[in-house]
Short mmCIF file of C-alpha atoms and ligand atoms in Angstrom, two decimals:
data_model
loop_
_atom_site.label_atom_id
_atom_site.label_comp_id
_atom_site.label_asym_id
_atom_site.label_seq_id
_atom_site.Cartn_x
_atom_site.Cartn_y
_atom_site.Cartn_z
CA MET N 10 11.00 -50.18 -0.97
CA LYS N 11 10.50 -46.46 -0.73
CA MET N 12 12.02 -45.42 -4.05
CA LYS N 13 9.28 -43.22 -5.44
CA PHE N 14 11.25 -39.91 -4.80
CA LEU N 15 14.09 -41.04 -7.07
CA PHE N 16 14.46 -40.13 -10.65
CA GLY N 17 13.45 -42.92 -12.79
CA GLY N 18 16.86 -43.71 -14.34
CA GLN N 19 18.60 -43.72 -10.93
CA LYS N 20 16.50 -46.48 -9.37
CA LYS N 21 18.83 -49.23 -10.29
CA ALA N 22 21.93 -47.38 -9.26
CA ALA N 23 20.28 -46.36 -6.06
CA LYS N 24 19.13 -49.75 -5.30
CA ASP N 25 22.61 -51.07 -5.63
CA ASN N 26 24.07 -48.38 -3.46
CA GLN N 27 21.41 -49.02 -0.87
CA GLU N 28 22.25 -52.58 -0.66
CA GLU N 29 25.78 -51.73 -0.22
CA ALA N 30 25.14 -49.03 2.45
CA LYS N 31 24.86 -50.25 5.96
CA ALA N 32 26.43 -47.58 8.16
CA THR N 33 28.63 -44.95 6.72
CA PRO N 34 31.92 -44.79 8.65
CA GLU N 35 33.18 -41.46 9.44
CA ILE N 36 36.21 -40.76 7.14
CA PRO N 37 38.95 -39.41 9.18
CA ALA N 38 40.20 -36.19 7.94
CA PRO N 39 43.94 -35.51 8.49
CA ALA N 40 44.66 -33.65 11.85
CA GLY N 41 45.34 -29.99 11.66
CA LYS N 42 44.80 -30.01 7.82
CA THR N 43 41.96 -28.37 5.96
CA ASP N 44 40.43 -30.67 3.44
CA THR N 45 41.09 -29.89 -0.10
CA ILE N 46 41.18 -31.87 -3.25
CA LYS N 47 43.09 -29.29 -5.26
CA GLY N 48 46.18 -28.52 -3.32
CA VAL N 49 46.86 -30.51 -0.04
CA SER N 50 46.03 -34.07 -0.32
CA LEU N 51 43.61 -35.78 1.86
CA GLN N 52 46.26 -38.04 3.26
CA ASN N 53 44.42 -40.37 5.43
CA ARG N 54 41.64 -40.86 2.97
CA PRO N 55 41.53 -43.87 0.53
CA LYS N 56 43.15 -43.11 -2.80
CA THR N 57 41.97 -46.06 -4.91
CA ILE N 58 38.79 -47.97 -5.10
CA GLY N 59 40.68 -50.95 -3.22
CA GLU N 60 41.40 -48.62 -0.34
CA LEU N 61 37.93 -47.15 -0.39
CA LYS N 62 36.45 -50.76 -0.33
CA ALA N 63 38.77 -51.75 2.45
CA SER N 64 37.72 -48.68 4.57
CA GLY N 65 34.15 -50.01 4.57
CA TYR N 66 32.84 -46.88 2.92
CA SER N 67 29.56 -46.94 1.16
CA PRO N 68 28.35 -43.99 -0.99
CA LEU N 69 24.75 -43.11 -0.56
CA PRO N 70 22.35 -41.40 -3.06
CA ILE N 71 22.30 -37.70 -2.44
CA ARG N 72 18.78 -37.77 -1.05
CA GLU N 73 19.67 -40.26 1.57
CA GLU N 74 22.99 -38.54 2.46
CA MET N 75 21.05 -35.27 2.99
CA ARG N 76 18.37 -36.91 4.72
CA ARG N 77 20.87 -38.69 7.26
CA ASN N 78 22.79 -35.28 7.91
CA LEU N 79 19.54 -33.47 8.48
CA ILE N 80 18.24 -36.00 10.98
CA ALA N 81 21.70 -35.74 12.74
CA LEU N 82 21.37 -32.00 12.92
CA ILE N 83 17.83 -31.97 14.27
CA LYS N 84 18.81 -34.41 16.86
CA ALA N 85 21.75 -32.37 17.85
CA LYS N 86 19.52 -29.43 18.01
CA LYS N 87 21.96 -27.55 15.65
CA PRO N 88 20.79 -24.77 13.38
CA ILE N 89 20.40 -25.87 9.84
CA PHE N 90 20.33 -22.43 7.93
CA LYS N 91 22.54 -20.17 9.70
CA GLY N 92 21.92 -16.41 9.14
CA ILE N 93 18.48 -16.86 7.72
CA ILE N 94 16.08 -14.58 9.64
CA GLY N 95 12.42 -14.82 10.12
CA TYR N 96 11.89 -18.34 8.47
CA ASP N 97 12.12 -20.39 11.61
CA ASN N 98 8.38 -21.19 11.61
CA THR N 99 7.51 -20.83 7.94
CA VAL N 100 10.07 -21.66 5.31
CA ILE N 101 12.63 -23.83 7.29
CA PRO N 102 10.24 -26.46 8.53
CA GLN N 103 9.02 -26.95 4.96
CA VAL N 104 12.52 -27.24 3.63
CA GLU N 105 13.28 -29.87 6.36
CA ASN N 106 10.14 -31.95 5.34
CA ALA N 107 11.16 -31.70 1.63
CA VAL N 108 14.69 -33.13 2.46
CA LEU N 109 13.29 -35.70 4.82
CA SER N 110 10.90 -36.86 2.04
CA GLY N 111 13.70 -36.65 -0.60
CA GLN N 112 11.54 -34.15 -2.76
CA ASN N 113 12.73 -31.72 -5.30
CA ILE N 114 11.97 -28.15 -4.21
CA ILE N 115 10.71 -25.04 -5.92
CA PHE N 116 10.78 -21.87 -4.18
CA LEU N 117 8.16 -19.30 -4.97
CA GLY N 118 8.76 -15.77 -3.99
CA GLU N 119 9.41 -12.12 -4.95
CA ARG N 120 12.78 -10.59 -5.40
CA GLY N 121 14.95 -10.35 -2.25
CA GLN N 122 13.55 -13.08 -0.03
CA ALA N 123 16.64 -15.01 0.45
CA LYS N 124 15.72 -17.81 -2.02
CA SER N 125 19.27 -18.13 -3.40
CA ARG N 126 20.73 -18.06 -0.01
CA VAL N 127 18.49 -20.84 1.38
CA MET N 128 19.20 -22.80 -1.95
CA ARG N 129 22.96 -22.57 -1.27
CA LEU N 130 22.58 -23.36 2.25
CA LEU N 131 21.28 -26.84 1.36
CA VAL N 132 25.03 -27.57 0.71
CA GLY N 133 25.58 -27.75 4.47
CA LEU N 134 23.41 -30.85 4.49
CA LEU N 135 25.88 -32.77 2.22
CA ASP N 136 28.80 -34.79 3.44
CA GLU N 137 31.99 -32.93 4.02
CA ALA N 138 33.46 -34.85 0.94
CA ILE N 139 32.64 -37.81 -1.10
CA PRO N 140 34.81 -40.20 -3.20
CA VAL N 141 34.62 -39.78 -7.04
CA ILE N 142 36.63 -41.44 -9.72
CA ARG N 143 39.42 -39.26 -10.26
CA GLY N 144 39.24 -37.13 -13.50
CA CYS N 145 35.55 -37.93 -14.12
CA GLU N 146 33.63 -34.94 -15.48
CA ILE N 147 30.43 -36.09 -13.93
CA ASN N 148 31.77 -37.11 -10.38
CA ASP N 149 31.24 -40.72 -10.88
CA ASN N 150 30.63 -42.92 -7.92
CA PRO N 151 33.74 -45.24 -7.70
CA PHE N 152 31.43 -48.24 -7.20
CA THR N 153 28.70 -47.54 -9.87
CA PRO N 154 30.21 -45.31 -12.49
CA ILE N 155 27.82 -44.12 -15.22
CA CYS N 156 30.04 -42.54 -17.86
CA LYS N 157 31.52 -44.75 -20.39
CA ALA N 158 35.16 -43.33 -19.81
CA CYS N 159 35.01 -44.50 -15.97
CA ARG N 160 33.30 -47.78 -16.76
CA GLU N 161 36.28 -48.53 -19.17
CA LYS N 162 38.80 -47.33 -16.64
CA VAL N 163 37.49 -49.43 -13.87
CA ALA N 164 37.21 -52.41 -16.17
CA ARG N 165 40.87 -51.86 -17.12
CA GLU N 166 42.35 -50.82 -13.76
CA GLY N 167 40.02 -52.64 -11.27
CA ASP N 168 40.76 -51.77 -7.54
CA GLY N 169 43.78 -49.71 -8.45
CA THR N 170 41.47 -47.14 -10.20
CA GLU N 171 42.32 -43.69 -8.61
CA ILE N 172 39.64 -41.87 -6.74
CA ALA N 173 39.45 -38.26 -5.54
CA TRP N 174 37.44 -36.62 -2.79
CA LEU N 175 34.93 -33.86 -3.85
CA LEU N 176 34.12 -31.24 -1.20
CA ARG N 177 30.55 -30.27 -0.44
CA ASN N 178 30.91 -26.86 -1.87
CA ASP N 179 31.91 -28.30 -5.16
CA ARG N 180 28.74 -30.26 -5.43
CA TYR N 181 26.55 -27.22 -6.03
CA GLY N 182 25.49 -26.01 -9.55
CA GLU N 183 23.41 -23.02 -10.33
CA LYS N 184 21.97 -21.40 -13.43
CA LEU N 185 19.77 -18.42 -14.12
CA ALA N 186 17.29 -19.42 -16.64
CA THR N 187 16.95 -17.06 -19.52
CA PRO N 188 14.96 -17.43 -22.81
CA ASP N 189 18.33 -18.20 -24.67
CA THR N 190 19.45 -20.98 -22.36
CA THR N 191 20.38 -23.96 -24.38
CA ILE N 192 20.37 -27.76 -24.11
CA ALA N 193 23.99 -27.51 -24.54
CA ASP N 194 24.40 -25.18 -21.51
CA LEU N 195 22.12 -27.35 -19.13
CA ILE N 196 22.56 -30.90 -20.33
CA GLY N 197 25.29 -31.10 -22.86
CA ASP N 198 26.14 -31.16 -26.57
CA VAL N 199 27.68 -33.84 -29.04
CA ASP N 200 31.34 -33.12 -29.61
CA PRO N 201 31.94 -32.67 -33.44
CA ILE N 202 35.61 -33.43 -33.14
CA LYS N 203 34.91 -36.81 -31.30
CA VAL N 204 32.10 -37.43 -33.85
CA ALA N 205 34.65 -36.88 -36.56
CA GLU N 206 36.87 -39.52 -34.98
CA GLY N 207 34.23 -41.86 -35.85
CA ARG N 208 32.50 -42.53 -32.75
CA TYR N 209 28.78 -43.32 -32.37
CA LEU N 210 26.75 -40.36 -31.91
CA SER N 211 24.79 -41.91 -29.30
CA ASP N 212 27.82 -42.97 -27.39
CA GLU N 213 28.17 -40.73 -24.40
CA LEU N 214 32.02 -40.45 -25.10
CA THR N 215 30.98 -38.01 -27.71
CA MET N 216 29.26 -35.80 -25.08
CA HIS N 217 30.41 -32.48 -23.95
CA TYR N 218 28.62 -32.27 -20.64
CA GLY N 219 26.53 -29.18 -19.45
CA ILE N 220 26.10 -28.02 -16.06
CA ILE N 221 23.53 -30.56 -14.86
CA PRO N 222 25.75 -33.65 -15.64
CA ARG N 223 28.71 -31.84 -14.16
CA THR N 224 26.65 -31.43 -10.81
CA ASN N 225 25.86 -35.10 -10.80
CA ARG N 226 25.77 -36.35 -7.06
CA GLY N 227 25.02 -32.71 -6.01
CA ILE N 228 22.43 -29.93 -5.85
CA PHE N 229 21.57 -28.27 -8.98
CA CYS N 230 19.52 -25.01 -8.76
CA ILE N 231 17.85 -23.24 -11.60
CA ASN N 232 16.66 -19.71 -10.89
CA GLU N 233 13.74 -18.16 -12.68
CA LEU N 234 12.48 -21.50 -14.00
CA PRO N 235 9.59 -19.90 -16.03
CA ASP N 236 12.11 -18.08 -18.32
CA LEU N 237 13.35 -21.49 -19.59
CA ALA N 238 12.08 -22.37 -23.05
CA GLU N 239 9.36 -25.05 -23.04
CA ARG N 240 11.60 -27.57 -25.15
CA LEU N 241 14.30 -27.12 -22.48
CA GLN N 242 11.58 -27.71 -19.68
CA VAL N 243 10.67 -30.95 -21.70
CA GLY N 244 14.41 -31.83 -21.71
CA LEU N 245 14.86 -31.37 -18.02
CA PHE N 246 11.69 -33.42 -17.38
CA ASN N 247 12.99 -36.26 -19.54
CA LEU N 248 16.30 -36.14 -17.79
CA LEU N 249 14.63 -36.33 -14.31
CA GLU N 250 12.05 -38.90 -15.29
CA GLU N 251 13.41 -41.08 -17.77
CA ALA N 252 17.27 -40.46 -17.26
CA ASP N 253 17.62 -40.08 -20.88
CA ILE N 254 17.68 -37.19 -23.21
CA GLN N 255 17.53 -36.31 -26.88
CA ILE N 256 20.58 -34.22 -28.16
CA LYS N 257 20.45 -33.32 -31.83
CA GLY N 258 18.14 -36.20 -32.42
CA TYR N 259 20.32 -38.70 -30.71
CA ARG N 260 19.34 -40.50 -27.49
CA VAL N 261 21.73 -40.30 -24.67
CA ARG N 262 21.26 -42.14 -21.33
CA LEU N 263 22.29 -40.24 -18.21
CA PRO N 264 21.08 -41.88 -14.99
CA LEU N 265 22.22 -38.92 -12.82
CA ASP N 266 21.72 -38.53 -9.04
CA ILE N 267 20.73 -34.83 -8.49
CA LEU N 268 18.54 -33.00 -6.07
CA LEU N 269 16.82 -30.44 -8.19
CA VAL N 270 15.93 -27.07 -6.63
CA ALA N 271 14.35 -24.04 -8.55
CA SER N 272 13.15 -20.59 -7.84
CA ALA N 273 10.43 -18.63 -9.58
CA ASN N 274 8.27 -15.54 -9.16
CA PRO N 275 5.01 -16.81 -7.93
CA GLU N 276 2.95 -15.04 -10.68
CA ASP N 277 5.17 -16.28 -13.53
CA TYR N 278 5.06 -19.91 -12.01
CA THR N 279 1.29 -19.97 -11.98
CA SER N 280 0.76 -18.04 -15.37
CA ARG N 281 -0.88 -20.44 -17.84
CA GLY N 282 1.54 -21.86 -20.13
CA ARG N 283 4.86 -20.68 -18.41
CA ILE N 284 5.58 -24.16 -17.04
CA ILE N 285 4.86 -27.74 -18.49
CA THR N 286 2.65 -29.42 -16.14
CA PRO N 287 4.81 -32.83 -16.01
CA LEU N 288 7.66 -30.66 -14.86
CA LYS N 289 5.58 -29.06 -12.18
CA ASP N 290 4.74 -32.45 -10.84
CA ARG N 291 8.35 -33.21 -10.38
CA PHE N 292 8.66 -30.79 -7.60
CA GLY N 293 7.46 -32.56 -4.46
CA SER N 294 7.64 -29.25 -2.56
CA GLN N 295 6.48 -25.89 -3.60
CA ILE N 296 7.55 -23.51 -0.83
CA ARG N 297 6.42 -20.00 -0.51
CA THR N 298 9.01 -17.40 0.71
CA HIS N 299 8.14 -13.99 2.04
CA TYR N 300 9.40 -10.77 3.33
CA PRO N 301 10.20 -10.14 7.05
CA VAL N 302 6.91 -10.24 8.98
CA THR N 303 8.15 -7.73 11.49
CA ILE N 304 10.19 -4.53 11.37
CA LYS N 305 12.40 -6.04 13.95
CA ASP N 306 13.27 -8.94 11.58
CA GLU N 307 13.87 -6.64 8.64
CA ILE N 308 16.34 -4.60 10.93
CA THR N 309 17.98 -7.79 12.15
CA ILE N 310 18.75 -8.62 8.42
CA VAL N 311 19.93 -5.13 7.61
CA GLU N 312 22.25 -5.18 10.60
CA GLN N 313 23.62 -8.61 9.39
CA GLU N 314 23.92 -7.68 5.68
CA TRP N 315 24.79 -4.05 5.27
CA GLN N 316 28.40 -3.18 4.18
CA GLN N 317 30.35 -1.50 6.98
CA PHE N 318 33.87 -0.11 6.45
CA LYS N 319 35.71 -0.02 9.75
CA ASP N 320 38.69 1.96 8.77
CA GLY N 321 38.69 4.05 12.01
CA ASP N 322 38.61 7.49 10.22
CA VAL N 323 35.03 8.25 11.30
CA ASN N 324 33.13 6.37 13.89
CA PHE N 325 29.39 6.22 13.26
CA TYR N 326 26.39 5.42 15.32
CA VAL N 327 22.84 4.66 13.96
CA PRO N 328 20.07 5.47 16.34
CA ASP N 329 17.28 2.79 16.59
CA TYR N 330 14.58 5.29 15.19
CA ILE N 331 16.75 5.68 11.96
CA LYS N 332 16.88 1.80 11.54
CA GLU N 333 13.12 1.70 12.11
CA VAL N 334 12.46 4.42 9.70
CA ILE N 335 14.38 2.59 6.89
CA ALA N 336 12.82 -0.71 7.67
CA GLU N 337 9.36 1.07 7.73
CA ILE N 338 9.91 2.86 4.37
CA THR N 339 10.47 -0.68 2.87
CA ASN N 340 7.55 -2.13 4.65
CA LEU N 341 5.11 0.47 3.44
CA ALA N 342 6.43 0.24 -0.15
CA ARG N 343 5.41 -3.37 -0.05
CA LYS N 344 1.74 -2.29 0.63
CA ASN N 345 1.73 0.82 -1.83
CA PRO N 346 -0.60 0.39 -4.77
CA ASP N 347 1.78 2.58 -6.94
CA VAL N 348 4.65 0.11 -6.51
CA SER N 349 4.47 -3.16 -8.35
CA GLN N 350 3.94 -5.86 -5.88
CA ARG N 351 4.42 -8.57 -8.46
CA SER N 352 8.17 -7.98 -8.49
CA GLY N 353 8.21 -6.88 -4.85
CA VAL N 354 10.31 -4.83 -2.72
CA SER N 355 13.53 -6.58 -1.72
CA VAL N 356 15.11 -6.39 1.69
CA ARG N 357 18.00 -5.06 -0.33
CA VAL N 358 16.27 -1.82 -0.42
CA SER N 359 16.41 -1.46 3.24
CA ILE N 360 20.08 -2.64 3.36
CA ALA N 361 21.20 -0.12 0.47
CA ASN N 362 19.06 2.70 2.23
CA MET N 363 20.98 2.01 5.52
CA GLU N 364 24.33 2.18 3.68
CA THR N 365 23.30 5.64 2.08
CA VAL N 366 22.11 7.48 5.17
CA VAL N 367 25.24 6.20 7.03
CA ALA N 368 27.33 7.35 4.06
CA ASN N 369 25.75 10.76 4.08
CA ALA N 370 26.36 11.06 7.79
CA ILE N 371 30.05 10.05 7.19
CA ARG N 372 30.36 12.50 4.46
CA ARG N 373 29.12 15.28 6.68
CA ALA N 374 31.29 14.24 9.51
CA ILE N 375 34.42 14.39 7.31
CA MET N 376 33.42 17.83 5.85
CA LEU N 377 32.69 19.35 9.14
CA GLY N 378 35.57 17.57 11.02
CA GLU N 379 33.27 15.96 13.34
CA LYS N 380 34.19 12.67 15.15
CA LEU N 381 30.99 10.84 15.03
CA ALA N 382 28.69 10.27 12.14
CA VAL N 383 25.16 9.96 13.19
CA PRO N 384 22.28 9.76 10.54
CA ARG N 385 19.47 12.42 10.68
CA ILE N 386 16.15 12.88 9.16
CA SER N 387 17.84 15.33 6.57
CA ASP N 388 19.87 12.38 5.41
CA LEU N 389 16.81 10.41 4.21
CA PRO N 390 16.20 12.34 0.95
CA TYR N 391 19.61 10.61 -0.49
CA ILE N 392 17.87 7.19 -0.36
CA ILE N 393 16.46 8.07 -3.73
CA ALA N 394 19.77 6.84 -5.23
CA SER N 395 19.48 3.47 -3.37
CA THR N 396 15.56 3.00 -3.78
CA THR N 397 14.89 3.86 -7.35
CA GLY N 398 15.68 0.91 -9.69
CA LYS N 399 14.87 -1.54 -6.85
CA LEU N 400 11.13 -0.95 -6.99
CA GLU N 401 9.06 -0.69 -10.02
CA VAL N 402 6.40 1.82 -10.49
CA GLU N 403 2.88 0.32 -11.15
CA GLY N 404 0.92 1.37 -14.19
CA PHE N 405 1.57 3.20 -17.30
CA GLU N 406 1.09 6.72 -16.15
CA ASP N 407 4.04 8.82 -15.68
CA LYS N 408 4.12 8.68 -11.83
CA ASN N 409 7.00 10.44 -10.04
CA GLU N 410 9.11 8.03 -8.49
CA GLN N 411 10.66 10.67 -6.38
CA LYS N 412 7.29 11.81 -5.02
CA ILE N 413 6.41 8.11 -4.21
CA ILE N 414 9.71 7.71 -2.17
CA ASP N 415 9.12 11.11 -0.61
CA ASP N 416 5.68 10.18 0.65
CA LEU N 417 6.84 6.80 1.90
CA THR N 418 9.71 8.51 3.76
CA LYS N 419 7.14 10.98 5.43
CA ARG N 420 4.69 8.25 6.34
CA ALA N 421 7.57 6.03 7.69
CA VAL N 422 8.84 9.00 9.88
CA LEU N 423 5.40 9.67 11.19
CA ILE N 424 4.63 6.14 12.23
CA VAL N 425 7.96 5.74 13.94
CA PHE N 426 7.70 9.08 15.60
CA ASN N 427 4.24 8.28 17.04
CA ARG N 428 5.67 5.13 18.58
CA TYR N 429 7.98 7.22 20.70
CA PHE N 430 5.74 10.29 21.34
CA GLN N 431 2.33 11.08 22.58
CA PHE N 432 0.61 13.95 20.92
CA GLY N 433 0.60 16.12 23.97
CA GLU N 434 4.26 15.65 24.83
CA LEU N 435 5.05 18.19 22.01
CA ASP N 436 2.98 20.91 23.45
CA PRO N 437 5.78 23.02 25.28
CA ILE N 438 7.98 22.77 22.17
CA VAL N 439 5.27 23.57 19.72
CA LYS N 440 4.20 26.61 22.01
CA HIS N 441 7.66 28.17 21.71
CA PHE N 442 7.17 28.52 17.96
CA ASN N 443 4.09 30.59 18.29
CA GLY N 444 6.22 33.61 18.46
CA ALA N 445 8.67 34.37 15.78
CA PHE N 446 10.95 31.45 16.62
CA ASN N 447 12.25 29.43 13.73
CA ALA N 448 14.63 26.43 13.75
CA GLU N 449 16.94 25.43 11.10
CA THR N 450 18.27 22.18 10.13
CA SER N 451 20.31 20.86 7.31
CA ASP N 452 22.33 17.67 6.49
CA ASN N 453 25.45 19.71 6.24
CA MET N 454 24.88 21.78 9.43
CA SER N 455 27.21 21.32 12.26
CA ALA N 456 26.01 19.18 15.07
CA LYS N 457 26.97 21.94 17.71
CA LEU N 458 24.49 24.29 15.94
CA TYR N 459 21.79 22.08 17.18
CA THR N 460 22.70 21.93 20.86
CA ARG N 461 21.43 25.44 21.21
CA TYR N 462 17.78 24.22 20.57
CA ILE N 463 18.06 22.29 23.78
CA LYS N 464 18.39 25.40 25.84
CA GLU N 465 16.33 27.55 23.64
CA ILE N 466 13.10 25.43 23.18
CA PRO N 467 11.36 24.55 26.44
CA GLY N 468 10.53 20.83 26.55
CA MET N 469 13.32 19.96 23.98
CA ALA N 470 15.93 18.73 26.52
CA LYS N 471 13.23 16.44 28.09
CA ALA N 472 12.08 14.99 24.72
CA VAL N 473 15.70 14.41 23.67
CA LYS N 474 16.52 12.70 26.85
CA LYS N 475 13.61 10.46 26.35
CA MET N 476 15.31 9.29 23.16
CA THR N 477 18.86 9.06 24.30
CA ASP N 478 21.25 9.52 27.17
CA ALA N 479 24.11 10.33 24.92
CA GLU N 480 25.47 13.78 25.24
CA THR N 481 27.46 13.89 21.99
CA PRO N 482 26.31 16.84 19.80
CA GLU N 483 26.14 14.49 16.86
CA THR N 484 23.55 12.40 18.52
CA ILE N 485 21.60 15.19 19.93
CA ALA N 486 21.40 16.96 16.43
CA SER N 487 19.86 13.63 15.07
CA VAL N 488 17.34 13.43 17.84
CA VAL N 489 16.51 17.24 17.58
CA GLU N 490 15.68 16.82 13.91
CA PHE N 491 13.60 13.71 14.45
CA ILE N 492 11.46 15.62 17.03
CA LEU N 493 11.12 18.73 14.77
CA GLU N 494 10.15 16.63 11.85
CA GLY N 495 7.78 14.66 14.05
CA ALA N 496 5.99 17.74 15.19
CA HIS N 497 5.79 18.84 11.56
CA LEU N 498 4.33 15.47 10.24
CA ASN N 499 1.68 15.77 13.14
CA LYS N 500 0.69 19.05 11.64
CA ARG N 501 1.96 21.07 14.51
CA LEU N 502 4.73 22.80 12.80
CA ASN N 503 5.16 24.24 9.33
CA LYS N 504 8.21 23.59 7.34
CA THR N 505 9.93 25.38 4.57
CA LYS N 506 12.95 24.42 2.41
CA VAL N 507 15.32 26.98 1.19
CA GLU N 508 18.51 26.18 -0.63
CA GLY N 509 19.29 22.89 1.03
CA ARG N 510 18.17 24.06 4.53
CA THR N 511 14.90 23.31 6.28
CA ILE N 512 13.22 25.83 8.34
CA TYR N 513 10.60 24.69 10.89
CA LYS N 514 8.20 27.51 12.03
CA HIS N 515 4.69 28.46 13.12
ZN1 ZN D 22 32.90 -40.93 -15.02
#
């Protein structure tokens, strides 16, 4: 029998369940009603152990349940992790393999790689609802209760024992490991009041359960696993391996049915002494997450995630080159030796920067009474507020964060500009600056003031047309700035800054 993936203590319970489990019938949900345990009752679903038996329902261990549901989704060609971009050929197949093989998973990755989201989406592989003994703190299976209270209740009430239906979203527990996380937080504590009543200390009735037992028959995720103290790692290992645990010197037996998922920074995880080896061995799958491989993926994530307010006061439009510049800044930061690559540069940098440049464009539109907010190159310096704090500067020297971000921005604009324009295309525009001609730009300058450059600078109209068909002054102003800055970064125009204004000149 293929049982090697089960936690030691669950083997007996799982075996029992497996023998009972033939085919799991669909449990009919009441028509037109949303399933909920609290509030509206699940009218057509069994309410007692006797009714549950009569329905032919057989609970499955969590690994078998997830595996069965995953197989059904794959067969139906349905997406398993909705909204996860860029992991189709890397992370997702590995997660599927882990679920198919019933393995605990550890995700290794730098910050902002959607680890938490992937972990939470695993809930989608659980049944819509499962039966539990009503009132049980650890979601006992009605047919094989493990807590003493339930065992006594079932012995007393038999088939009349009440059951409840636990929804999939309530079968997920998550904890951020910190050095001061305790056994009581994770596993439980002995209750001194119950002890005082004269119960045996090793009797689980004296237990106050922690988050892991409360997630029994569900998915438990522990974030930043290497921050967990070693004795807790030992406790966690014992719980998984032996289904028993020492609390304040007393042995408590807890044969839980849990899928364990964890996350960690790769360097922390592999650092010697941060994780005890036996616990490492309990993770059948170690899956490396990553940042978006392409600028296109980064932009897709930004467009999906950034906070947009559609209050109708000011409409906005974000040109593609602005999105590309924002994604490119993050991409360059991920290769920059002055930026700590150990902690990484989250996609959240791109998301927050997008929000910032759009906010600055909206602020300008409101101040100037313009109808459309279109971000410009001159809005980019404001990303300092949304970038600092999200990347760590490498080394101990007093490196100027502002200068690093400034350099990244310039390089990003240059890269994106050169994707759209050939060097020679700028000739007529640059030539016009050979005389005394200057062009002024500013993040608080009215869009209408830019439109004259189209008439005044030969070649500008053609260059703008290449980027946009729009005739709105706000969009044209943004494109004009992009072209002037591109010419400057290609060392074809000089630039000076005076009191918040930028002057492009020969
Ligand atoms: Zn119970």
